[in-house]
C-alpha cells in the first residue's frame, strides 16, 4: 500500500499530484497456475489477506467470477458496522480512533491466472 498518510493513498487523475513515476516498483517470481490479484484500496481496507485467500480457495473452480466474488465480499464488509476490518485496525493503531466495521470506498478487483502461451 502506498500512501501519503493515514487514509490518503496515492492516486492518479487529472488533478492529482501523483504520477506513475511516483509508484513503488517491485518484482515477484510467479509460475504457471498462480493467481494474481490487482485491487483498489477498497478491497484491502475491508478484507484481511486470510479472507481473500479463503475466497480464492472457495471459488477457484469459478475463475471467471473470482474477481467479482472478491469485490462483493469487500462491499459486504464495507457496509458492515460491527465486524473488525483492516481499516478499523488502522484507525485504532495509526490515529487512536475506535472504529468498527468497514470503509465504503471504490472497490475494484481483477484476478488473472498465469498460463503458458
Short mmCIF file of N, CA, C and O in Angstrom, two decimals:
data_model
loop_
_atom_site.label_atom_id
_atom_site.label_comp_id
_atom_site.label_asym_id
_atom_site.label_seq_id
_atom_site.Cartn_x
_atom_site.Cartn_y
_atom_site.Cartn_z
N UNK A 1 0.84 -1.18 0.00
CA UNK A 1 0.00 0.00 0.00
C UNK A 1 0.89 1.25 0.00
O UNK A 1 1.83 1.34 0.77
N UNK A 2 0.60 2.16 -0.84
CA UNK A 2 1.40 3.38 -0.96
C UNK A 2 0.53 4.58 -0.62
O UNK A 2 -0.43 4.89 -1.32
N UNK A 3 0.86 5.23 0.49
CA UNK A 3 0.05 6.35 0.97
C UNK A 3 0.93 7.55 1.33
O UNK A 3 2.12 7.41 1.60
N UNK A 4 0.29 8.70 1.33
CA UNK A 4 0.93 9.92 1.84
C UNK A 4 0.79 9.98 3.35
O UNK A 4 1.58 10.63 4.02
N UNK A 5 -0.23 9.35 3.88
CA UNK A 5 -0.54 9.32 5.30
C UNK A 5 -1.80 8.52 5.51
O UNK A 5 -2.34 7.93 4.57
N UNK A 6 -2.30 8.49 6.74
CA UNK A 6 -3.49 7.71 7.04
C UNK A 6 -4.66 8.13 6.14
O UNK A 6 -4.98 9.31 6.02
N UNK A 7 -5.26 7.12 5.50
CA UNK A 7 -6.44 7.32 4.66
C UNK A 7 -6.19 8.30 3.51
O UNK A 7 -7.11 8.99 3.05
N UNK A 8 -4.95 8.40 3.05
CA UNK A 8 -4.59 9.33 1.99
C UNK A 8 -3.68 8.60 0.99
O UNK A 8 -2.47 8.82 0.96
N UNK A 9 -4.28 7.69 0.18
CA UNK A 9 -3.46 6.90 -0.74
C UNK A 9 -3.00 7.72 -1.94
O UNK A 9 -3.58 8.75 -2.28
N UNK A 10 -1.94 7.25 -2.57
CA UNK A 10 -1.53 7.81 -3.86
C UNK A 10 -2.66 7.56 -4.84
O UNK A 10 -3.31 6.52 -4.83
N UNK A 11 -2.91 8.54 -5.72
CA UNK A 11 -3.97 8.41 -6.71
C UNK A 11 -3.52 9.05 -8.02
O UNK A 11 -2.77 10.02 -8.00
N UNK A 12 -4.02 8.49 -9.09
CA UNK A 12 -3.76 9.07 -10.41
C UNK A 12 -5.03 9.74 -10.90
O UNK A 12 -6.12 9.24 -10.71
N UNK A 13 -4.89 10.87 -11.51
CA UNK A 13 -6.04 11.58 -12.05
C UNK A 13 -5.62 12.92 -12.60
O UNK A 13 -4.48 13.37 -12.41
N UNK A 14 -6.53 13.58 -13.27
CA UNK A 14 -6.22 14.84 -13.94
C UNK A 14 -5.72 15.91 -12.97
O UNK A 14 -4.87 16.71 -13.30
N UNK A 15 -6.26 15.93 -11.75
CA UNK A 15 -5.88 16.96 -10.80
C UNK A 15 -5.03 16.42 -9.66
O UNK A 15 -4.86 17.09 -8.63
N UNK A 16 -4.47 15.24 -9.83
CA UNK A 16 -3.68 14.60 -8.78
C UNK A 16 -2.24 15.11 -8.79
O UNK A 16 -1.68 15.41 -9.83
N UNK A 17 -1.66 15.13 -7.61
CA UNK A 17 -0.24 15.48 -7.50
C UNK A 17 0.65 14.26 -7.77
O UNK A 17 1.85 14.39 -7.92
N UNK A 18 0.06 13.07 -7.82
CA UNK A 18 0.81 11.83 -8.03
C UNK A 18 0.91 11.50 -9.51
O UNK A 18 0.01 11.80 -10.29
N UNK A 19 2.00 10.87 -9.88
CA UNK A 19 2.18 10.42 -11.26
C UNK A 19 2.64 8.97 -11.25
O UNK A 19 3.11 8.48 -10.22
N UNK A 20 2.54 8.28 -12.37
CA UNK A 20 3.03 6.90 -12.42
C UNK A 20 4.50 6.78 -12.02
O UNK A 20 4.91 5.75 -11.48
N UNK A 21 5.28 7.82 -12.21
CA UNK A 21 6.70 7.79 -11.83
C UNK A 21 6.87 7.72 -10.31
O UNK A 21 7.94 7.35 -9.83
N UNK A 22 5.83 8.06 -9.54
CA UNK A 22 5.90 8.02 -8.08
C UNK A 22 5.64 6.63 -7.52
O UNK A 22 5.83 6.40 -6.32
N UNK A 23 5.19 5.73 -8.35
CA UNK A 23 4.80 4.40 -7.87
C UNK A 23 5.98 3.58 -7.38
O UNK A 23 7.08 3.65 -7.94
N UNK A 24 5.75 2.82 -6.32
CA UNK A 24 6.74 1.84 -5.87
C UNK A 24 6.81 0.73 -6.91
O UNK A 24 5.79 0.35 -7.49
N UNK A 25 7.98 0.22 -7.13
CA UNK A 25 8.17 -0.87 -8.08
C UNK A 25 8.66 -2.08 -7.31
O UNK A 25 9.46 -1.95 -6.38
N UNK A 26 8.18 -3.26 -7.70
CA UNK A 26 8.67 -4.50 -7.11
C UNK A 26 8.55 -5.59 -8.15
O UNK A 26 7.82 -5.46 -9.14
N UNK A 27 9.26 -6.66 -7.94
CA UNK A 27 9.15 -7.80 -8.85
C UNK A 27 8.92 -9.05 -8.01
O UNK A 27 9.34 -9.14 -6.86
N UNK A 28 8.23 -10.01 -8.62
CA UNK A 28 7.88 -11.23 -7.92
C UNK A 28 8.06 -12.41 -8.88
O UNK A 28 7.83 -12.27 -10.08
N UNK A 29 8.41 -13.52 -8.34
CA UNK A 29 8.51 -14.73 -9.13
C UNK A 29 7.15 -15.40 -9.15
O UNK A 29 6.57 -15.65 -8.10
N UNK A 30 6.64 -15.65 -10.34
CA UNK A 30 5.36 -16.33 -10.47
C UNK A 30 5.55 -17.54 -11.37
O UNK A 30 6.49 -17.59 -12.18
N UNK A 31 4.68 -18.50 -11.19
CA UNK A 31 4.76 -19.71 -12.01
C UNK A 31 3.39 -20.02 -12.60
O UNK A 31 2.37 -19.51 -12.14
N UNK A 32 3.41 -20.85 -13.60
CA UNK A 32 2.16 -21.24 -14.25
C UNK A 32 1.17 -21.77 -13.22
O UNK A 32 1.51 -22.56 -12.36
N UNK A 33 -0.06 -21.29 -13.30
CA UNK A 33 -1.10 -21.71 -12.37
C UNK A 33 -1.33 -20.74 -11.22
O UNK A 33 -2.35 -20.82 -10.53
N UNK A 34 -0.37 -19.83 -10.98
CA UNK A 34 -0.55 -18.84 -9.91
C UNK A 34 -1.67 -17.87 -10.27
O UNK A 34 -1.95 -17.62 -11.43
N UNK A 35 -2.30 -17.34 -9.23
CA UNK A 35 -3.29 -16.28 -9.39
C UNK A 35 -2.64 -14.96 -9.02
O UNK A 35 -1.81 -14.90 -8.11
N UNK A 36 -3.05 -13.90 -9.70
CA UNK A 36 -2.58 -12.54 -9.40
C UNK A 36 -3.83 -11.69 -9.17
O UNK A 36 -4.74 -11.69 -10.00
N UNK A 37 -3.86 -10.98 -8.03
CA UNK A 37 -4.97 -10.10 -7.70
C UNK A 37 -4.49 -8.66 -7.78
O UNK A 37 -3.53 -8.28 -7.11
N UNK A 38 -5.15 -7.85 -8.61
CA UNK A 38 -4.94 -6.41 -8.66
C UNK A 38 -6.21 -5.79 -8.12
O UNK A 38 -7.30 -6.07 -8.62
N UNK A 39 -6.08 -4.94 -7.09
CA UNK A 39 -7.28 -4.41 -6.46
C UNK A 39 -7.02 -3.03 -5.88
O UNK A 39 -5.88 -2.67 -5.58
N UNK A 40 -8.10 -2.29 -5.73
CA UNK A 40 -8.02 -0.96 -5.13
C UNK A 40 -8.02 -1.08 -3.61
O UNK A 40 -8.28 -2.15 -3.05
N UNK A 41 -7.75 0.04 -2.96
CA UNK A 41 -7.70 0.05 -1.50
C UNK A 41 -9.06 -0.29 -0.89
O UNK A 41 -9.13 -0.74 0.25
N UNK A 42 -10.13 -0.15 -1.65
CA UNK A 42 -11.45 -0.54 -1.15
C UNK A 42 -11.54 -2.02 -0.84
O UNK A 42 -12.32 -2.44 0.00
N UNK A 43 -10.74 -2.84 -1.51
CA UNK A 43 -10.66 -4.27 -1.19
C UNK A 43 -9.81 -4.47 0.05
O UNK A 43 -10.22 -5.12 1.02
N UNK A 44 -8.61 -3.90 0.06
CA UNK A 44 -7.67 -4.16 1.14
C UNK A 44 -8.01 -3.44 2.44
O UNK A 44 -7.56 -3.85 3.51
N UNK A 45 -8.84 -2.39 2.38
CA UNK A 45 -9.34 -1.75 3.61
C UNK A 45 -10.39 -2.60 4.30
O UNK A 45 -10.62 -2.46 5.50
N UNK A 46 -11.05 -3.47 3.54
CA UNK A 46 -12.20 -4.19 4.07
C UNK A 46 -12.02 -5.68 4.24
O UNK A 46 -12.79 -6.32 4.96
N UNK A 47 -11.02 -6.26 3.61
CA UNK A 47 -10.79 -7.70 3.72
C UNK A 47 -9.37 -7.98 4.20
O UNK A 47 -8.41 -7.38 3.70
N UNK A 48 -9.24 -8.88 5.15
CA UNK A 48 -7.93 -9.35 5.57
C UNK A 48 -7.39 -10.32 4.52
O UNK A 48 -8.16 -10.92 3.77
N UNK A 49 -6.08 -10.48 4.46
CA UNK A 49 -5.48 -11.40 3.49
C UNK A 49 -6.06 -12.81 3.63
O UNK A 49 -6.29 -13.49 2.63
N UNK A 50 -6.29 -13.24 4.86
CA UNK A 50 -6.85 -14.57 5.08
C UNK A 50 -8.23 -14.71 4.44
O UNK A 50 -8.57 -15.77 3.91
N UNK A 51 -9.04 -13.66 4.51
CA UNK A 51 -10.36 -13.69 3.90
C UNK A 51 -10.25 -13.78 2.37
O UNK A 51 -11.03 -14.50 1.74
N UNK A 52 -9.29 -13.06 1.81
CA UNK A 52 -9.09 -13.12 0.36
C UNK A 52 -8.63 -14.51 -0.05
O UNK A 52 -9.13 -15.09 -1.02
N UNK A 53 -7.71 -15.08 0.70
CA UNK A 53 -7.24 -16.44 0.39
C UNK A 53 -8.37 -17.46 0.50
O UNK A 53 -8.47 -18.37 -0.32
N UNK A 54 -9.23 -17.30 1.51
CA UNK A 54 -10.39 -18.19 1.64
C UNK A 54 -11.29 -18.10 0.41
O UNK A 54 -11.79 -19.12 -0.08
N UNK A 55 -11.50 -16.89 -0.11
CA UNK A 55 -12.31 -16.71 -1.32
C UNK A 55 -11.66 -17.38 -2.51
O UNK A 55 -12.34 -18.01 -3.34
N UNK A 56 -10.34 -17.26 -2.63
CA UNK A 56 -9.63 -17.91 -3.74
C UNK A 56 -9.80 -19.42 -3.66
O UNK A 56 -10.00 -20.08 -4.68
N UNK A 57 -9.69 -19.97 -2.46
CA UNK A 57 -9.85 -21.42 -2.31
C UNK A 57 -11.29 -21.84 -2.61
O UNK A 57 -11.53 -22.86 -3.27
N UNK A 58 -12.25 -21.07 -2.13
CA UNK A 58 -13.66 -21.42 -2.30
C UNK A 58 -14.10 -21.34 -3.76
O UNK A 58 -14.89 -22.16 -4.22
N UNK A 59 -13.61 -20.34 -4.49
CA UNK A 59 -14.12 -20.07 -5.84
C UNK A 59 -13.11 -20.33 -6.95
O UNK A 59 -13.34 -19.93 -8.09
N UNK A 60 -12.01 -21.01 -6.68
CA UNK A 60 -11.02 -21.18 -7.74
C UNK A 60 -11.57 -21.99 -8.91
O UNK A 60 -11.09 -21.85 -10.04
N UNK A 61 -12.58 -22.79 -8.71
CA UNK A 61 -13.21 -23.52 -9.82
C UNK A 61 -14.10 -22.61 -10.67
O UNK A 61 -14.49 -22.98 -11.77
N UNK A 62 -14.42 -21.43 -10.15
CA UNK A 62 -15.25 -20.45 -10.85
C UNK A 62 -14.38 -19.25 -11.19
O UNK A 62 -14.68 -18.12 -10.83
N UNK A 63 -13.27 -19.52 -11.87
CA UNK A 63 -12.25 -18.49 -12.09
C UNK A 63 -12.79 -17.23 -12.74
O UNK A 63 -12.42 -16.13 -12.38
N UNK A 64 -13.69 -17.35 -13.70
CA UNK A 64 -14.16 -16.17 -14.43
C UNK A 64 -14.90 -15.19 -13.53
O UNK A 64 -15.00 -14.01 -13.85
N UNK A 65 -15.40 -15.65 -12.38
CA UNK A 65 -16.13 -14.77 -11.47
C UNK A 65 -15.37 -14.48 -10.18
O UNK A 65 -15.90 -13.84 -9.28
N UNK A 66 -14.13 -14.93 -10.09
CA UNK A 66 -13.37 -14.78 -8.84
C UNK A 66 -13.20 -13.32 -8.43
O UNK A 66 -13.39 -12.96 -7.26
N UNK A 67 -12.88 -12.44 -9.37
CA UNK A 67 -12.75 -11.02 -9.07
C UNK A 67 -14.05 -10.43 -8.55
O UNK A 67 -14.06 -9.62 -7.61
N UNK A 68 -15.16 -10.87 -9.13
CA UNK A 68 -16.48 -10.41 -8.68
C UNK A 68 -16.74 -10.86 -7.25
O UNK A 68 -17.25 -10.08 -6.42
N UNK A 69 -16.41 -12.09 -6.92
CA UNK A 69 -16.60 -12.59 -5.55
C UNK A 69 -15.77 -11.79 -4.55
O UNK A 69 -16.25 -11.46 -3.46
N UNK A 70 -14.54 -11.45 -4.91
CA UNK A 70 -13.69 -10.65 -4.02
C UNK A 70 -14.30 -9.26 -3.84
O UNK A 70 -14.40 -8.77 -2.71
N UNK A 71 -14.71 -8.63 -4.92
CA UNK A 71 -15.29 -7.28 -4.84
C UNK A 71 -16.58 -7.29 -4.03
O UNK A 71 -16.82 -6.39 -3.21
N UNK A 72 -17.42 -8.30 -4.23
CA UNK A 72 -18.68 -8.37 -3.48
C UNK A 72 -18.43 -8.57 -1.98
O UNK A 72 -19.12 -7.98 -1.15
N UNK A 73 -17.46 -9.40 -1.64
CA UNK A 73 -17.12 -9.62 -0.22
C UNK A 73 -16.61 -8.33 0.40
O UNK A 73 -16.95 -7.98 1.54
N UNK A 74 -15.78 -7.58 -0.35
CA UNK A 74 -15.27 -6.30 0.16
C UNK A 74 -16.42 -5.31 0.35
O UNK A 74 -16.46 -4.58 1.35
N UNK A 75 -17.37 -5.28 -0.58
CA UNK A 75 -18.52 -4.39 -0.46
C UNK A 75 -19.36 -4.75 0.76
O UNK A 75 -19.81 -3.88 1.50
N UNK A 76 -19.57 -6.06 0.97
CA UNK A 76 -20.33 -6.50 2.14
C UNK A 76 -19.67 -6.03 3.43
O UNK A 76 -20.34 -5.57 4.36
N UNK A 77 -18.35 -6.15 3.51
CA UNK A 77 -17.63 -5.71 4.72
C UNK A 77 -17.63 -4.18 4.83
O UNK A 77 -17.69 -3.64 5.93
N UNK A 78 -17.57 -3.49 3.72
CA UNK A 78 -17.61 -2.02 3.75
C UNK A 78 -18.94 -1.54 4.31
O UNK A 78 -19.00 -0.51 4.98
N UNK A 79 -19.99 -2.30 4.06
CA UNK A 79 -21.33 -1.95 4.53
C UNK A 79 -21.57 -2.37 5.97
O UNK A 79 -22.55 -1.95 6.59
N UNK A 80 -20.69 -3.19 6.51
CA UNK A 80 -20.85 -3.74 7.85
C UNK A 80 -20.36 -2.75 8.90
O UNK A 80 -19.33 -2.12 8.73
N UNK A 81 -21.08 -2.61 9.98
CA UNK A 81 -20.69 -1.68 11.04
C UNK A 81 -20.31 -2.38 12.34
O UNK A 81 -20.13 -1.71 13.36
N UNK A 82 -20.17 -3.72 12.31
CA UNK A 82 -19.87 -4.43 13.55
C UNK A 82 -18.60 -5.29 13.47
O UNK A 82 -18.00 -5.57 14.49
N UNK A 83 -18.21 -5.71 12.29
CA UNK A 83 -17.03 -6.59 12.15
C UNK A 83 -15.74 -5.79 12.22
O UNK A 83 -15.68 -4.61 11.89
N UNK A 84 -14.69 -6.48 12.62
CA UNK A 84 -13.36 -5.89 12.60
C UNK A 84 -12.82 -5.98 11.17
O UNK A 84 -13.01 -6.99 10.50
N UNK A 85 -12.17 -4.95 10.71
CA UNK A 85 -11.61 -4.91 9.36
C UNK A 85 -10.20 -4.33 9.42
O UNK A 85 -9.81 -3.71 10.42
N UNK A 86 -9.41 -4.49 8.34
CA UNK A 86 -8.10 -3.85 8.32
C UNK A 86 -8.18 -2.34 8.53
O UNK A 86 -7.35 -1.75 9.23
N UNK A 87 -9.21 -1.70 7.96
CA UNK A 87 -9.38 -0.25 8.14
C UNK A 87 -9.63 0.09 9.61
O UNK A 87 -9.06 1.04 10.14
N UNK A 88 -10.47 -0.70 10.27
CA UNK A 88 -10.77 -0.45 11.69
C UNK A 88 -9.49 -0.57 12.53
O UNK A 88 -9.26 0.24 13.43
N UNK A 89 -8.67 -1.54 12.22
CA UNK A 89 -7.41 -1.71 12.96
C UNK A 89 -6.49 -0.52 12.73
O UNK A 89 -5.88 0.00 13.66
N UNK A 90 -6.38 -0.06 11.47
CA UNK A 90 -5.52 1.10 11.19
C UNK A 90 -6.05 2.37 11.87
O UNK A 90 -5.27 3.20 12.32
N UNK A 91 -7.37 2.51 11.95
CA UNK A 91 -7.94 3.67 12.67
C UNK A 91 -7.43 3.69 14.11
O UNK A 91 -7.03 4.73 14.63
N UNK A 92 -7.44 2.53 14.73
CA UNK A 92 -7.02 2.44 16.12
C UNK A 92 -5.51 2.63 16.28
O UNK A 92 -5.06 3.42 17.11
N UNK A 93 -4.73 1.92 15.46
CA UNK A 93 -3.27 1.95 15.65
C UNK A 93 -2.61 3.22 15.12
O UNK A 93 -1.61 3.67 15.67
N UNK A 94 -3.16 3.80 14.07
CA UNK A 94 -2.49 4.95 13.45
C UNK A 94 -2.98 6.30 13.97
O UNK A 94 -2.19 7.25 14.04
N UNK A 95 -4.26 6.39 14.32
CA UNK A 95 -4.76 7.70 14.77
C UNK A 95 -5.52 7.63 16.10
O UNK A 95 -6.04 8.64 16.57
N UNK A 96 -5.57 6.44 16.72
CA UNK A 96 -6.17 6.31 18.04
C UNK A 96 -7.68 6.47 18.07
O UNK A 96 -8.24 6.83 19.10
N UNK A 97 -8.35 6.17 16.96
CA UNK A 97 -9.80 6.31 16.89
C UNK A 97 -10.42 4.91 16.89
O UNK A 97 -10.03 4.05 16.10
N UNK A 98 -11.40 4.71 17.77
CA UNK A 98 -12.12 3.43 17.79
C UNK A 98 -13.12 3.42 16.65
O UNK A 98 -13.95 4.33 16.53
N UNK A 99 -13.02 2.44 15.79
CA UNK A 99 -13.92 2.33 14.63
C UNK A 99 -14.22 0.85 14.45
O UNK A 99 -13.31 0.03 14.46
N UNK A 100 -15.46 0.52 14.27
CA UNK A 100 -15.84 -0.85 13.95
C UNK A 100 -16.45 -0.87 12.55
O UNK A 100 -17.09 0.08 12.12
N UNK A 101 -16.23 -1.96 11.88
CA UNK A 101 -16.80 -2.13 10.56
C UNK A 101 -15.84 -1.70 9.47
O UNK A 101 -14.67 -1.40 9.70
N UNK A 102 -16.38 -1.68 8.27
CA UNK A 102 -15.56 -1.39 7.10
C UNK A 102 -15.58 0.07 6.71
O UNK A 102 -16.02 0.94 7.46
N UNK A 103 -15.08 0.31 5.50
CA UNK A 103 -14.99 1.66 4.96
C UNK A 103 -15.52 1.63 3.53
O UNK A 103 -14.98 0.94 2.66
N UNK A 104 -16.58 2.39 3.29
CA UNK A 104 -17.13 2.46 1.94
C UNK A 104 -16.13 3.24 1.07
O UNK A 104 -15.66 4.31 1.46
N UNK A 105 -15.80 2.68 -0.07
CA UNK A 105 -14.77 3.25 -0.94
C UNK A 105 -14.97 2.65 -2.33
O UNK A 105 -15.80 1.78 -2.53
N UNK A 106 -14.15 3.11 -3.28
CA UNK A 106 -14.16 2.46 -4.58
C UNK A 106 -13.63 1.05 -4.39
O UNK A 106 -12.67 0.83 -3.64
N UNK A 107 -14.27 0.09 -5.01
CA UNK A 107 -13.89 -1.32 -4.85
C UNK A 107 -13.78 -1.94 -6.23
O UNK A 107 -14.76 -2.03 -6.96
N UNK A 108 -12.56 -2.32 -6.57
CA UNK A 108 -12.29 -2.97 -7.85
C UNK A 108 -11.34 -4.13 -7.62
O UNK A 108 -10.35 -3.98 -6.89
N UNK A 109 -11.64 -5.28 -8.22
CA UNK A 109 -10.76 -6.44 -8.11
C UNK A 109 -10.66 -7.12 -9.46
O UNK A 109 -11.68 -7.41 -10.08
N UNK A 110 -9.45 -7.33 -9.90
CA UNK A 110 -9.19 -8.04 -11.15
C UNK A 110 -8.29 -9.23 -10.82
O UNK A 110 -7.25 -9.05 -10.17
N UNK A 111 -8.68 -10.40 -11.24
CA UNK A 111 -7.91 -11.61 -10.98
C UNK A 111 -7.43 -12.18 -12.30
O UNK A 111 -8.20 -12.31 -13.26
N UNK A 112 -6.15 -12.53 -12.34
CA UNK A 112 -5.58 -13.18 -13.52
C UNK A 112 -4.93 -14.49 -13.08
O UNK A 112 -4.48 -14.62 -11.94
N UNK A 113 -4.90 -15.43 -13.97
CA UNK A 113 -4.21 -16.70 -13.70
C UNK A 113 -3.07 -16.83 -14.70
O UNK A 113 -3.24 -16.63 -15.90
N UNK A 114 -1.90 -17.13 -14.19
CA UNK A 114 -0.71 -17.22 -15.01
C UNK A 114 -0.78 -18.53 -15.83
O UNK A 114 -1.01 -19.61 -15.28
N UNK A 115 -0.61 -18.38 -17.14
CA UNK A 115 -0.61 -19.56 -18.01
C UNK A 115 0.48 -19.43 -19.06
O UNK A 115 0.97 -18.34 -19.33
N UNK A 116 0.85 -20.53 -19.61
CA UNK A 116 1.88 -20.56 -20.65
C UNK A 116 1.21 -20.25 -21.99
O UNK A 116 0.14 -20.72 -22.28
N UNK A 117 1.87 -19.43 -22.80
CA UNK A 117 1.33 -19.08 -24.10
C UNK A 117 2.09 -19.78 -25.19
O UNK A 117 3.24 -20.02 -25.14
#
